[in-house]
Structure formats: C-alpha cells, structure tokens
Amino acid sequence: MDQFIIEGGARLNGEIPIGGAKNSGLKLMVAALLSPGPLVLSNVPDIADIRTMKRLLTGLGMEVVQVDPHTLSLSGQITSVEAPYDIVSKMRASILVLGPLLARVGEAKVSLPGGCAIGTRPVDLHLKGFEAMGAEIVLENGYINASAPGGLKGARIVLPFASVGATENLLMAATLAKGTTEIVNAAREPEIADLAGCLRAMGARISGEGTGTLVIEGVPALHGAEYAVMPDRIECGTYACAAVITGGDLLLVGGREEDQEAVITALEAAGAEVQLDQRGLRVRARGQLRGIDLMTEPYPGFPTDMQAQFMAMLAVADGASMITETIFENRFMHVPELNRMGANVNIHGRSAIIRGVRGLSGARVMATDLRASFSLILAGLRAEGETVLSRIYHLDRGYEGVDRKLAACGAIIRRVRAEA
Ligand SMILES: CC(=O)N[C@H]1[C@@H](OP(=O)(O)OP(=O)(O)OC[C@H]2O[C@@H](n3ccc(=O)[nH]c3=O)[C@H](O)[C@@H]2O)O[C@H](CO)[C@@H](O)[C@@H]1O
Ligand SMILES: C=C(OP(=O)(O)O)C(=O)O
C-alpha cells in the first residue's frame, strides 16, 4: 500500500490544473447506459473511481474505450443487469446504474451499498422514486431487485431531502419513461446541471436544472453524443486551501467561480484573497488567517466535501471556528488525526469547535475517507517536520496526480510503497 511522505513548511506558488469532476464524470459514464451510443466524454479524470465505473459498465456489457488519458468512448448493448457487491461496496455511485437499467431494459439487480465511513447513507429516496414511476422493488439477499416490465411511467416525485444521488438516478430514468416526470425539491448541485446537459445532448427533454424542480418529458430513445465533463469544483476548493494554509499563491487553472460561491465567500471571510483570472481562480494568503463559522448544506450552501479541508486550514487560524456538519452523520474522522498533529479540535454532536493553534507538527497519520485524506495532506504541508500519510487509496479514488501537482508548486511530497 502506498503512502505519502510530506516535508512541511514550503509555500506553494504556481499553477495547478483542475481536472474533470469525479462527481460528474461518474454519472455521465452511467448515462451511456441509456443509449446504444457512442457517448464520447472528454475531460474525464484519471482516478480510481472512474476505473471502477469502467469495470462496472463493462460487466453490464458496455464497451468502454480509453481514447486518450482523459477521453472515453462508451457504447454497446446491455447484456447483464447485475451490479455486484464487490463493485458497489467499493464505490457507492454504482447505485446510479439502477435507474438507467430499469428505464432501458426494465430490470436491474444492484447490491445494496450499505453504510460507509462517513455515514449510513441509505438509498430509500431512490427506491421510493422508482416505485412512484411504477417499478416493483424487492430487497433480497443484500440486493435490490427492481423490475418494470411494462416500462417506467412519468410521475410527480417530491423528495423529502434534496438528495444528489436520488435526483440523478430519477432524472436518468425519467428520460426514457412514458410521459412527464416532475422531481420536486431536486438537488441543485452543478453536477446535476452537467448531467442534464449531457442527457440533453443525447436527445433528452429536460428543463429546470438548478431551480429545485426538474421537469423531464420522456422520449422513446436517446442517441450518442460528445460531451466534456465540468471542472472539479471540489478539487479546485481543495487546492485553494493548499494555497492558503501554506501562505502561498496558486492559480487554479480551469476553476470556475460560479460553481463555488459559498467556498469563495468562506475563503475570503477567513482572510484569503480570491481573484478571477481569465484562466481560472487565483487564490492567495493575505496575512494571518481568521477563525470563521461554517455549516455544510446542500448546494448552493457550503459543501460537505470541502468540510475536512477547511478544518485543516482553520486549525491554524487566529481564534476559534465552529464547523457544523448537517449532511453526513459521521464525517469528522479526520479530527483525531488532525489533533495528533497538534490541532485543537473538539467535537460536540454535529459541530466541531476548532481553537486555532500557532503551528502543527508532522506525524504518522491515517486516511479514513477521500476528503479526510486531503485534510491531512494540507496539515502536513503546513506542519513542521515530516508527515507520513497511509491508506492513500482513499485519496486515489478522487484526486489525480496529487504529488505531481503539489510538487510542481514547491511542495516536498513523495509517494512511496510501504512494506506490508
Ligand atoms: C458520487 C457523488 O456524487 N457523491 C456526492 C453525493 O453523494 P450522494 O449522492 O450519496 O449524496 P446525497 O445527497 O444522496 O446524500 C445526502 C444525505 O441524504 C441521505 N440520503 C440520501 C439518499 C437516500 O435515499 N436517503 C437518504 O437518507 C444520505 O444518507 C446523506 O446523509 O452528494 C453528496 C452531498 O453533496 C457528496 O458529499 C458526495 O460527494
Ligand atoms: C463523499 C464523496 O464521494 P462518494 O459519494 O463517492 O463517497 C466525495 O466525493 O467526497
């Protein structure tokens, strides 16, 4: 298993290219199930989750061709409707094949994802939505068995919570359902607008993305298309924190202001400077950081996927901060690891109080999930001495070329193979 070894203290200066969004690219790949294709996707990040999705789709019968390191061509016939446990348990986004399979071939067998490190993460809203569209769902032996022999029917679905995954699953299914589907209290994340854009390019009839009510008029068939995955707003926000925590200055090439106003507002409130540049976002530290209060919320609120990275940054701010996590019930696993590096963070229910310290010190720490992993890299970049981060397979799920991108801007970081 690989580890990162980081020698802290370097200020980061330079440019970091922002890749395509993991949380969009995965869904756009799944959308390929809705047509014979080919669906040609560019700006696809080269990360482990995308490779896992390739395996899943190939197992369902699709042909996935790697045209170049960041372009995929997806086409083919569906020859299996089963998403097996070993893939779904590795990557929760696998649940999203349920809707497209149901819509295209009228049946699906998808392993229940179960919980994961950050929370229990049930899929009840997905299943209730499909039932409203006429599907029959049976849970058996850890699998969701879903069928809609006569096809899915359009329905009005009111989501009690604006779930990103449920919105995407239902949106994809509705493109081929008979009649009109309305998804009320739909999630408004930019990745959903990206998915709607791709589906529209494939011939779907969708309106309302970004507004909270999606209206989808089912069509008999979709066709192939070419589409570019949007830039990864979370990767961009993560490297913004790297600029600030190291007292540096980074141009995040391809970063978009419109996708992350809440993150930019929080960076500025903490004392950082964010400037729009023709090529992206320029982020730099401006004197000592200030403590701030944050609450994670569905988009356009502050994203839960940026919570751990902000906590590392606020650990060295002047004064106290409070971060309240409202999306996932167990997303503070980085706290004990940050505290091992000298941070002063206490958890009270779903809030964490961060009392700023003068400095952090390098330590051996362990990654527990994707974003928690990066918060420890950020702490390691700032800390005095050496930090050894293990279990970086969590990080490889969602960040491409971390050591390469950071080292190009002056970080001292290397990837090593640890002895078993
Ligand atoms: C691959 C991907 O895009 N992942 C993102 C997606 O995850 P994901 O799509 O899983 O997130 P959801 O918005 O669905 O989940 C948010 C909350 O709703 C709950 N819930 C969800 C569905 C359901 O049927 N029942 C239910 O109770 C979940 O347990 C969680 O507490 O959105 C999250 C919230 O922005 C992000 O943190 C993840 O990075
Ligand atoms: C929680 C995340 O991803 P997933 O939903 O794939 O676990 C994430 O991207 O931070």
Tab-separated table of C-alpha atoms and ligand atoms in Angstrom:
chain	number	residue	atom	x	y	z
A	1	MET	CA	0.000	0.000	0.000
A	2	ASP	CA	1.369	3.393	-0.964
A	3	GLN	CA	1.997	6.253	1.441
A	4	PHE	CA	2.699	9.956	1.039
A	5	ILE	CA	5.660	11.447	2.855
A	6	ILE	CA	5.433	15.201	3.208
A	7	GLU	CA	8.071	17.597	4.495
A	8	GLY	CA	6.106	20.597	5.720
A	9	GLY	CA	6.898	24.276	5.548
A	10	ALA	CA	7.087	25.090	1.817
A	11	ARG	CA	4.909	27.927	0.486
A	12	LEU	CA	3.084	26.824	-2.644
A	13	ASN	CA	3.440	29.053	-5.687
A	14	GLY	CA	2.487	28.426	-9.269
A	15	GLU	CA	-0.311	26.877	-11.305
A	16	ILE	CA	-2.398	23.790	-10.680
A	17	PRO	CA	-4.566	22.378	-13.482
A	18	ILE	CA	-8.049	21.438	-12.275
A	19	GLY	CA	-9.297	18.197	-13.796
A	20	GLY	CA	-12.771	16.995	-14.681
A	21	ALA	CA	-15.188	16.447	-11.802
A	22	LYS	CA	-15.318	12.960	-10.302
A	23	ASN	CA	-18.878	13.553	-9.153
A	24	SER	CA	-19.989	14.468	-12.646
A	25	GLY	CA	-17.816	12.154	-14.754
A	26	LEU	CA	-19.100	9.068	-12.938
A	27	LYS	CA	-22.745	9.958	-13.667
A	28	LEU	CA	-22.071	10.866	-17.289
A	29	MET	CA	-20.498	7.439	-17.777
A	30	VAL	CA	-23.630	5.838	-16.297
A	31	ALA	CA	-25.803	7.908	-18.653
A	32	ALA	CA	-24.205	5.958	-21.515
A	33	LEU	CA	-26.403	3.011	-20.476
A	34	LEU	CA	-29.403	4.950	-21.791
A	35	SER	CA	-28.450	4.701	-25.471
A	36	PRO	CA	-26.523	2.441	-27.874
A	37	GLY	CA	-24.067	5.347	-28.167
A	38	PRO	CA	-21.355	6.073	-28.667
A	39	LEU	CA	-21.175	8.652	-25.865
A	40	VAL	CA	-17.761	10.292	-26.094
A	41	LEU	CA	-16.759	12.001	-22.861
A	42	SER	CA	-13.761	14.319	-22.632
A	43	ASN	CA	-12.102	15.859	-19.563
A	44	VAL	CA	-12.705	12.626	-17.614
A	45	PRO	CA	-10.339	12.494	-14.617
A	46	ASP	CA	-7.841	9.620	-14.449
A	47	ILE	CA	-8.767	8.376	-10.965
A	48	ALA	CA	-9.605	5.065	-9.316
A	49	ASP	CA	-13.386	5.661	-9.150
A	50	ILE	CA	-13.536	6.174	-12.916
A	51	ARG	CA	-11.647	2.905	-13.404
A	52	THR	CA	-14.098	1.170	-11.053
A	53	MET	CA	-17.013	2.591	-13.052
A	54	LYS	CA	-15.408	1.276	-16.256
A	55	ARG	CA	-15.306	-2.196	-14.684
A	56	LEU	CA	-18.951	-1.946	-13.628
A	57	LEU	CA	-20.176	-0.812	-17.051
A	58	THR	CA	-18.057	-3.389	-18.858
A	59	GLY	CA	-19.626	-6.063	-16.660
A	60	LEU	CA	-23.056	-4.867	-17.826
A	61	GLY	CA	-22.000	-5.388	-21.447
A	62	MET	CA	-20.838	-1.918	-22.463
A	63	GLU	CA	-17.727	-1.287	-24.460
A	64	VAL	CA	-15.611	1.417	-22.811
A	65	VAL	CA	-12.693	2.599	-24.929
A	66	GLN	CA	-9.967	4.824	-23.487
A	67	VAL	CA	-9.452	7.170	-26.441
A	68	ASP	CA	-6.750	9.145	-24.625
A	69	PRO	CA	-5.895	9.585	-20.914
A	70	HIS	CA	-8.922	11.854	-20.399
A	71	THR	CA	-11.366	10.763	-23.115
A	72	LEU	CA	-13.676	7.764	-23.037
A	73	SER	CA	-15.983	6.394	-25.691
A	74	LEU	CA	-18.889	4.328	-24.342
A	75	SER	CA	-21.206	2.215	-26.452
A	76	GLY	CA	-22.704	-1.243	-26.739
A	77	GLN	CA	-25.561	-3.432	-25.649
A	78	ILE	CA	-26.673	-4.252	-22.118
A	79	THR	CA	-26.041	-7.972	-21.620
A	80	SER	CA	-26.271	-8.148	-17.796
A	81	VAL	CA	-28.384	-6.187	-15.305
A	82	GLU	CA	-26.396	-7.010	-12.180
A	83	ALA	CA	-24.195	-4.568	-10.262
A	84	PRO	CA	-22.320	-6.913	-7.941
A	85	TYR	CA	-21.449	-6.397	-4.277
A	86	ASP	CA	-17.680	-6.229	-4.760
A	87	ILE	CA	-18.002	-3.164	-7.011
A	88	VAL	CA	-20.922	-1.398	-5.290
A	89	SER	CA	-19.286	-1.769	-1.853
A	90	LYS	CA	-16.142	-0.136	-3.244
A	91	MET	CA	-17.928	2.771	-4.897
A	92	ARG	CA	-21.361	3.974	-3.860
A	93	ALA	CA	-22.024	5.828	-7.112
A	94	SER	CA	-22.624	2.333	-8.575
A	95	ILE	CA	-26.216	2.621	-7.298
A	96	LEU	CA	-26.815	5.058	-10.152
A	97	VAL	CA	-26.985	2.257	-12.731
A	98	LEU	CA	-30.348	1.268	-11.224
A	99	GLY	CA	-32.403	3.977	-12.939
A	100	PRO	CA	-30.845	3.678	-16.417
A	101	LEU	CA	-31.104	-0.148	-16.387
A	102	LEU	CA	-34.747	-0.008	-15.314
A	103	ALA	CA	-35.539	2.584	-17.958
A	104	ARG	CA	-33.707	0.886	-20.814
A	105	VAL	CA	-34.279	-2.836	-20.202
A	106	GLY	CA	-36.953	-2.922	-17.477
A	107	GLU	CA	-34.941	-4.700	-14.811
A	108	ALA	CA	-31.952	-4.294	-12.531
A	109	LYS	CA	-30.251	-6.162	-9.727
A	110	VAL	CA	-27.996	-3.890	-7.729
A	111	SER	CA	-26.230	-4.714	-4.482
A	112	LEU	CA	-27.376	-2.560	-1.563
A	113	PRO	CA	-24.436	-0.237	-0.898
A	114	GLY	CA	-24.635	-0.410	2.902
A	115	GLY	CA	-23.003	2.245	5.048
A	116	CYS	CA	-19.604	3.779	4.576
A	117	ALA	CA	-17.078	5.593	6.717
A	118	ILE	CA	-18.914	8.926	6.586
A	119	GLY	CA	-22.434	7.685	7.361
A	120	THR	CA	-25.155	5.079	6.876
A	121	ARG	CA	-26.184	6.588	3.536
A	122	PRO	CA	-29.466	4.768	2.811
A	123	VAL	CA	-30.947	4.744	-0.720
A	124	ASP	CA	-34.631	4.813	0.295
A	125	LEU	CA	-35.343	8.007	-1.656
A	126	HIS	CA	-34.048	6.444	-4.873
A	127	LEU	CA	-36.245	3.365	-4.365
A	128	LYS	CA	-39.405	5.309	-3.428
A	129	GLY	CA	-38.979	7.411	-6.558
A	130	PHE	CA	-38.748	4.344	-8.797
A	131	GLU	CA	-41.832	2.859	-7.122
A	132	ALA	CA	-43.692	6.088	-7.893
A	133	MET	CA	-42.679	5.551	-11.532
A	134	GLY	CA	-44.238	2.097	-11.495
A	135	ALA	CA	-41.269	-0.130	-10.661
A	136	GLU	CA	-41.558	-3.075	-8.345
A	137	ILE	CA	-38.735	-3.311	-5.828
A	138	VAL	CA	-37.831	-6.372	-3.769
A	139	LEU	CA	-34.900	-6.420	-1.345
A	140	GLU	CA	-33.373	-9.871	-1.047
A	141	ASN	CA	-30.005	-11.290	-0.030
A	142	GLY	CA	-28.459	-7.837	0.131
A	143	TYR	CA	-29.611	-6.955	-3.371
A	144	ILE	CA	-32.189	-4.549	-4.797
A	145	ASN	CA	-34.213	-6.458	-7.387
A	146	ALA	CA	-36.145	-3.952	-9.464
A	147	SER	CA	-38.436	-4.549	-12.413
A	148	ALA	CA	-40.711	-2.526	-14.649
A	149	PRO	CA	-41.784	-4.965	-17.355
A	150	GLY	CA	-44.224	-2.507	-18.954
A	151	GLY	CA	-41.670	0.348	-18.762
A	152	LEU	CA	-41.435	3.247	-16.330
A	153	LYS	CA	-44.186	5.881	-16.203
A	154	GLY	CA	-43.709	9.579	-15.603
A	155	ALA	CA	-44.678	10.715	-12.080
A	156	ARG	CA	-44.563	13.682	-9.732
A	157	ILE	CA	-41.912	12.881	-7.129
A	158	VAL	CA	-41.417	15.118	-4.109
A	159	LEU	CA	-38.077	14.424	-2.458
A	160	PRO	CA	-38.186	14.990	1.334
A	161	PHE	CA	-34.472	15.841	1.140
A	162	ALA	CA	-32.641	17.189	-1.909
A	163	SER	CA	-30.505	14.075	-2.369
A	164	VAL	CA	-27.922	14.396	-5.113
A	165	GLY	CA	-27.854	10.688	-5.939
A	166	ALA	CA	-31.638	10.219	-5.886
A	167	THR	CA	-32.123	13.257	-8.137
A	168	GLU	CA	-29.580	11.917	-10.639
A	169	ASN	CA	-30.914	8.357	-10.620
A	170	LEU	CA	-34.521	9.502	-11.144
A	171	LEU	CA	-33.522	12.097	-13.733
A	172	MET	CA	-31.751	9.494	-15.868
A	173	ALA	CA	-34.621	7.016	-15.572
A	174	ALA	CA	-37.223	9.661	-16.437
A	175	THR	CA	-35.580	10.473	-19.788
A	176	LEU	CA	-36.956	7.193	-21.215
A	177	ALA	CA	-40.171	6.918	-19.132
A	178	LYS	CA	-43.614	7.251	-20.693
A	179	GLY	CA	-44.970	10.744	-20.039
A	180	THR	CA	-43.714	13.605	-17.927
A	181	THR	CA	-41.809	13.338	-14.652
A	182	GLU	CA	-41.509	16.194	-12.186
A	183	ILE	CA	-38.862	15.977	-9.456
A	184	VAL	CA	-39.715	18.486	-6.734
A	185	ASN	CA	-37.045	19.528	-4.209
A	186	ALA	CA	-34.445	18.220	-6.630
A	187	ALA	CA	-30.807	18.749	-5.701
A	188	ARG	CA	-29.302	21.821	-7.345
A	189	GLU	CA	-25.627	20.794	-7.410
A	190	PRO	CA	-23.757	21.916	-10.575
A	191	GLU	CA	-23.010	18.247	-11.352
A	192	ILE	CA	-26.758	17.750	-11.878
A	193	ALA	CA	-26.864	20.551	-14.430
A	194	ASP	CA	-23.865	18.896	-16.110
A	195	LEU	CA	-25.724	15.584	-16.231
A	196	ALA	CA	-28.825	17.311	-17.624
A	197	GLY	CA	-26.642	18.988	-20.257
A	198	CYS	CA	-25.184	15.649	-21.342
A	199	LEU	CA	-28.596	13.943	-21.391
A	200	ARG	CA	-29.965	16.794	-23.478
A	201	ALA	CA	-27.100	16.353	-25.940
A	202	MET	CA	-28.228	12.691	-26.126
A	203	GLY	CA	-31.751	13.780	-27.060
A	204	ALA	CA	-33.462	14.022	-23.644
A	205	ARG	CA	-36.065	16.713	-22.900
A	206	ILE	CA	-35.268	18.297	-19.544
A	207	SER	CA	-35.921	21.699	-18.014
A	208	GLY	CA	-35.450	23.333	-14.644
A	209	GLU	CA	-31.988	22.153	-13.604
A	210	GLY	CA	-30.579	24.419	-10.905
A	211	THR	CA	-34.062	25.537	-9.790
A	212	GLY	CA	-35.136	22.749	-7.466
A	213	THR	CA	-37.868	21.447	-9.812
A	214	LEU	CA	-36.821	19.269	-12.713
A	215	VAL	CA	-39.298	18.501	-15.471
A	216	ILE	CA	-38.472	15.637	-17.799
A	217	GLU	CA	-40.570	14.640	-20.811
A	218	GLY	CA	-39.818	11.041	-21.634
A	219	VAL	CA	-38.689	10.198	-25.172
A	220	PRO	CA	-38.671	6.759	-26.853
A	221	ALA	CA	-34.884	6.591	-27.296
A	222	LEU	CA	-31.657	8.522	-26.748
A	223	HIS	CA	-28.615	8.628	-29.020
A	224	GLY	CA	-24.863	9.065	-28.760
A	225	ALA	CA	-23.220	12.454	-28.195
A	226	GLU	CA	-19.960	14.197	-27.354
A	227	TYR	CA	-19.696	15.985	-24.038
A	228	ALA	CA	-16.962	17.475	-21.813
A	229	VAL	CA	-17.093	16.839	-18.053
A	230	MET	CA	-17.251	20.047	-15.980
A	231	PRO	CA	-14.199	21.075	-13.888
A	232	ASP	CA	-13.993	19.573	-10.408
A	233	ARG	CA	-15.141	22.296	-8.005
A	234	ILE	CA	-14.038	20.213	-5.003
A	235	GLU	CA	-10.538	19.649	-6.372
A	236	CYS	CA	-10.398	23.401	-7.020
A	237	GLY	CA	-11.527	24.248	-3.467
A	238	THR	CA	-9.060	21.734	-2.041
A	239	TYR	CA	-6.072	23.331	-3.781
A	240	ALA	CA	-7.384	26.767	-2.766
A	241	CYS	CA	-6.978	25.582	0.841
A	242	ALA	CA	-3.455	24.386	-0.016
A	243	ALA	CA	-2.543	27.879	-1.213
A	244	VAL	CA	-3.936	29.482	1.920
A	245	ILE	CA	-2.632	27.060	4.572
A	246	THR	CA	0.926	27.318	3.193
A	247	GLY	CA	0.828	31.126	2.899
A	248	GLY	CA	1.193	30.686	-0.867
A	249	ASP	CA	-0.280	31.884	-4.134
A	250	LEU	CA	-1.835	29.489	-6.662
A	251	LEU	CA	-3.580	29.906	-9.998
A	252	LEU	CA	-6.154	27.114	-10.198
A	253	VAL	CA	-6.404	26.731	-13.949
A	254	GLY	CA	-9.942	25.892	-15.105
A	255	GLY	CA	-11.541	26.635	-11.690
A	256	ARG	CA	-14.934	28.337	-12.040
A	257	GLU	CA	-16.293	30.993	-9.717
A	258	GLU	CA	-19.947	30.241	-10.442
A	259	ASP	CA	-19.733	26.688	-9.056
A	260	GLN	CA	-18.397	27.620	-5.672
A	261	GLU	CA	-19.557	30.930	-4.359
A	262	ALA	CA	-20.024	29.552	-0.827
A	263	VAL	CA	-16.431	28.282	-0.760
A	264	ILE	CA	-15.056	31.564	-2.097
A	265	THR	CA	-17.074	33.530	0.465
A	266	ALA	CA	-15.684	31.338	3.248
A	267	LEU	CA	-12.095	31.669	1.978
A	268	GLU	CA	-12.446	35.454	1.908
A	269	ALA	CA	-14.046	35.556	5.343
A	270	ALA	CA	-11.050	33.605	6.672
A	271	GLY	CA	-8.749	36.254	5.222
A	272	ALA	CA	-7.697	34.783	1.870
A	273	GLU	CA	-7.779	36.671	-1.420
A	274	VAL	CA	-9.595	35.111	-4.375
A	275	GLN	CA	-9.339	36.720	-7.796
A	276	LEU	CA	-10.987	35.787	-11.028
A	277	ASP	CA	-8.429	35.259	-13.733
A	278	GLN	CA	-9.101	34.562	-17.413
A	279	ARG	CA	-7.656	31.089	-16.920
A	280	GLY	CA	-9.253	30.237	-13.587
A	281	LEU	CA	-9.163	31.312	-9.956
A	282	ARG	CA	-6.152	32.831	-8.255
A	283	VAL	CA	-6.042	32.207	-4.514
A	284	ARG	CA	-3.504	33.598	-2.095
A	285	ALA	CA	-2.995	34.005	1.597
A	286	ARG	CA	-3.173	37.579	2.911
A	287	GLY	CA	-1.644	37.762	6.387
A	288	GLN	CA	-2.820	35.679	9.316
A	289	LEU	CA	-5.953	33.558	8.856
A	290	ARG	CA	-9.066	34.302	10.934
A	291	GLY	CA	-11.391	31.761	12.508
A	292	ILE	CA	-14.883	31.518	10.956
A	293	ASP	CA	-18.078	29.520	11.458
A	294	LEU	CA	-19.330	27.195	8.725
A	295	MET	CA	-22.279	24.902	8.213
A	296	THR	CA	-22.435	22.304	5.462
A	297	GLU	CA	-25.628	22.438	3.389
A	298	PRO	CA	-26.976	21.236	0.053
A	299	TYR	CA	-25.846	23.394	-2.876
A	300	PRO	CA	-25.659	26.409	-3.087
A	301	GLY	CA	-24.629	26.131	0.574
A	302	PHE	CA	-21.152	25.215	1.775
A	303	PRO	CA	-20.314	21.687	0.512
A	304	THR	CA	-19.736	18.807	2.892
A	305	ASP	CA	-16.997	17.647	0.502
A	306	MET	CA	-14.950	20.735	1.496
A	307	GLN	CA	-15.501	20.449	5.252
A	308	ALA	CA	-12.381	18.447	6.189
A	309	GLN	CA	-10.061	20.635	4.088
A	310	PHE	CA	-11.408	23.828	5.708
A	311	MET	CA	-10.969	22.280	9.135
A	312	ALA	CA	-7.249	21.706	8.481
A	313	MET	CA	-6.927	25.322	7.354
A	314	LEU	CA	-8.875	26.762	10.300
A	315	ALA	CA	-6.761	24.682	12.702
A	316	VAL	CA	-4.008	27.289	12.257
A	317	ALA	CA	-6.246	30.400	12.141
A	318	ASP	CA	-6.383	33.122	14.790
A	319	GLY	CA	-9.229	32.477	17.218
A	320	ALA	CA	-11.930	29.833	17.262
A	321	SER	CA	-14.082	28.407	14.471
A	322	MET	CA	-17.141	26.203	14.510
A	323	ILE	CA	-17.958	23.766	11.713
A	324	THR	CA	-21.389	22.122	11.737
A	325	GLU	CA	-21.870	19.072	9.515
A	326	THR	CA	-25.512	18.639	8.508
A	327	ILE	CA	-25.253	16.244	5.537
A	328	PHE	CA	-23.449	13.160	6.875
A	329	GLU	CA	-23.639	11.964	10.471
A	330	ASN	CA	-20.066	10.680	10.749
A	331	ARG	CA	-17.859	12.999	8.786
A	332	PHE	CA	-15.362	14.094	11.457
A	333	MET	CA	-12.979	11.154	11.311
A	334	HIS	CA	-10.105	13.437	10.402
A	335	VAL	CA	-10.406	15.193	13.796
A	336	PRO	CA	-8.369	12.718	15.905
A	337	GLU	CA	-5.733	12.584	13.175
A	338	LEU	CA	-5.509	16.402	12.942
A	339	ASN	CA	-5.243	16.526	16.734
A	340	ARG	CA	-2.313	14.089	16.579
A	341	MET	CA	-0.579	16.763	14.503
A	342	GLY	CA	-1.171	19.405	17.194
A	343	ALA	CA	-4.595	20.788	16.199
A	344	ASN	CA	-7.078	21.634	18.947
A	345	VAL	CA	-10.468	20.381	17.763
A	346	ASN	CA	-13.353	19.170	19.929
A	347	ILE	CA	-16.493	17.554	18.625
A	348	HIS	CA	-19.862	18.415	20.192
A	349	GLY	CA	-22.557	16.409	18.423
A	350	ARG	CA	-22.628	17.505	14.814
A	351	SER	CA	-20.394	20.513	15.415
A	352	ALA	CA	-16.659	20.761	15.788
A	353	ILE	CA	-15.002	23.595	17.693
A	354	ILE	CA	-11.585	24.426	16.316
A	355	ARG	CA	-9.328	26.543	18.503
A	356	GLY	CA	-6.572	27.916	16.308
A	357	VAL	CA	-3.001	26.882	17.197
A	358	ARG	CA	0.275	28.537	16.182
A	359	GLY	CA	1.691	25.544	14.399
A	360	LEU	CA	1.255	21.870	13.597
A	361	SER	CA	3.850	19.137	13.810
A	362	GLY	CA	4.431	16.259	11.413
A	363	ALA	CA	3.238	12.803	12.457
A	364	ARG	CA	2.238	9.402	11.122
A	365	VAL	CA	-1.448	9.679	10.253
A	366	MET	CA	-4.027	7.539	8.538
A	367	ALA	CA	-6.544	8.442	5.845
A	368	THR	CA	-10.139	7.379	6.529
A	369	ASP	CA	-12.026	8.724	3.527
A	370	LEU	CA	-11.406	10.737	0.406
A	371	ARG	CA	-11.657	14.315	1.676
A	372	ALA	CA	-10.336	13.488	5.169
A	373	SER	CA	-7.192	12.208	3.412
A	374	PHE	CA	-6.609	15.558	1.788
A	375	SER	CA	-7.141	17.456	5.036
A	376	LEU	CA	-4.171	15.508	6.415
A	377	ILE	CA	-2.060	16.396	3.369
A	378	LEU	CA	-2.940	20.059	3.951
A	379	ALA	CA	-1.951	19.788	7.612
A	380	GLY	CA	1.260	18.017	6.565
A	381	LEU	CA	2.142	20.796	4.108
A	382	ARG	CA	1.856	23.330	6.919
A	383	ALA	CA	3.401	21.254	9.720
A	384	GLU	CA	6.949	21.374	10.943
A	385	GLY	CA	8.765	18.155	10.122
A	386	GLU	CA	7.707	15.010	8.339
A	387	THR	CA	4.170	13.641	7.939
A	388	VAL	CA	3.593	10.098	6.753
A	389	LEU	CA	0.076	9.552	5.415
A	390	SER	CA	-1.012	5.943	4.957
A	391	ARG	CA	-4.070	4.369	3.310
A	392	ILE	CA	-3.895	6.814	0.434
A	393	TYR	CA	-6.026	4.529	-1.719
A	394	HIS	CA	-8.889	6.675	-0.352
A	395	LEU	CA	-7.254	9.691	-1.968
A	396	ASP	CA	-6.622	7.902	-5.256
A	397	ARG	CA	-10.388	7.433	-5.603
A	398	GLY	CA	-10.883	11.094	-6.386
A	399	TYR	CA	-7.681	13.128	-6.916
A	400	GLU	CA	-5.454	12.744	-9.966
A	401	GLY	CA	-1.688	13.301	-9.624
A	402	VAL	CA	-1.711	14.870	-6.166
A	403	ASP	CA	2.055	14.584	-5.621
A	404	ARG	CA	2.815	15.772	-9.156
A	405	LYS	CA	0.506	18.812	-8.921
A	406	LEU	CA	1.718	19.828	-5.455
A	407	ALA	CA	5.422	19.226	-6.136
A	408	ALA	CA	5.228	21.394	-9.276
A	409	CYS	CA	4.310	24.295	-6.969
A	410	GLY	CA	7.099	23.733	-4.469
A	411	ALA	CA	5.692	21.154	-2.055
A	412	ILE	CA	8.045	18.485	-0.773
A	413	ILE	CA	5.955	15.363	-1.135
A	414	ARG	CA	6.702	11.879	-2.401
A	415	ARG	CA	4.778	8.702	-2.864
A	416	VAL	CA	6.401	5.554	-1.533
A	417	ARG	CA	5.437	1.914	-1.416
A	418	ALA	CA	5.134	0.918	2.234
A	419	GLU	CA	6.263	-2.510	3.366
A	420	ALA	CA	3.335	-4.847	4.102
B	1	LIG	C1	-20.567	10.386	-6.117
B	1	LIG	C2	-21.151	11.647	-5.587
B	1	LIG	O1	-21.619	12.494	-6.342
B	1	LIG	N1	-21.118	11.827	-4.281
B	1	LIG	C3	-21.615	13.041	-3.708
B	1	LIG	C4	-23.098	12.928	-3.472
B	1	LIG	O2	-23.307	11.785	-2.660
B	1	LIG	P1	-24.791	11.189	-2.511
B	1	LIG	O3	-25.467	11.264	-3.821
B	1	LIG	O4	-24.664	9.864	-1.840
B	1	LIG	O5	-25.414	12.245	-1.502
B	1	LIG	P2	-26.950	12.503	-1.132
B	1	LIG	O6	-27.233	13.942	-1.421
B	1	LIG	O7	-27.802	11.482	-1.766
B	1	LIG	O8	-26.947	12.261	0.428
B	1	LIG	C5	-27.080	13.310	1.361
B	1	LIG	C6	-27.744	12.787	2.625
B	1	LIG	O9	-29.013	12.237	2.307
B	1	LIG	C7	-29.154	10.938	2.841
B	1	LIG	N2	-29.959	10.106	1.932
B	1	LIG	C8	-29.655	10.070	0.593
B	1	LIG	C9	-30.383	9.270	-0.266
B	1	LIG	C10	-31.435	8.494	0.263
B	1	LIG	O10	-32.117	7.739	-0.455
B	1	LIG	N3	-31.715	8.564	1.587
B	1	LIG	C11	-31.005	9.352	2.448
B	1	LIG	O11	-31.268	9.397	3.637
B	1	LIG	C12	-27.695	10.431	2.921
B	1	LIG	O12	-27.563	9.388	3.871
B	1	LIG	C13	-26.948	11.677	3.316
B	1	LIG	O13	-26.984	11.837	4.702
B	1	LIG	O14	-23.584	14.113	-2.836
B	1	LIG	C14	-23.005	14.346	-1.548
B	1	LIG	C15	-23.664	15.574	-0.954
B	1	LIG	O15	-23.338	16.692	-1.655
B	1	LIG	C16	-21.496	14.493	-1.688
B	1	LIG	O16	-20.911	14.587	-0.403
B	1	LIG	C17	-20.882	13.303	-2.401
B	1	LIG	O17	-19.531	13.568	-2.721
B	2	LIG	C1	-18.227	11.531	-0.409
B	2	LIG	C2	-17.678	11.567	-1.618
B	2	LIG	O1	-17.841	10.651	-2.611
B	2	LIG	P1	-18.777	9.339	-2.608
B	2	LIG	O2	-20.178	9.800	-2.618
B	2	LIG	O3	-18.367	8.674	-3.877
B	2	LIG	O4	-18.410	8.551	-1.366
B	2	LIG	C3	-16.811	12.707	-2.015
B	2	LIG	O5	-16.571	12.889	-3.233
B	2	LIG	O6	-16.337	13.443	-1.127
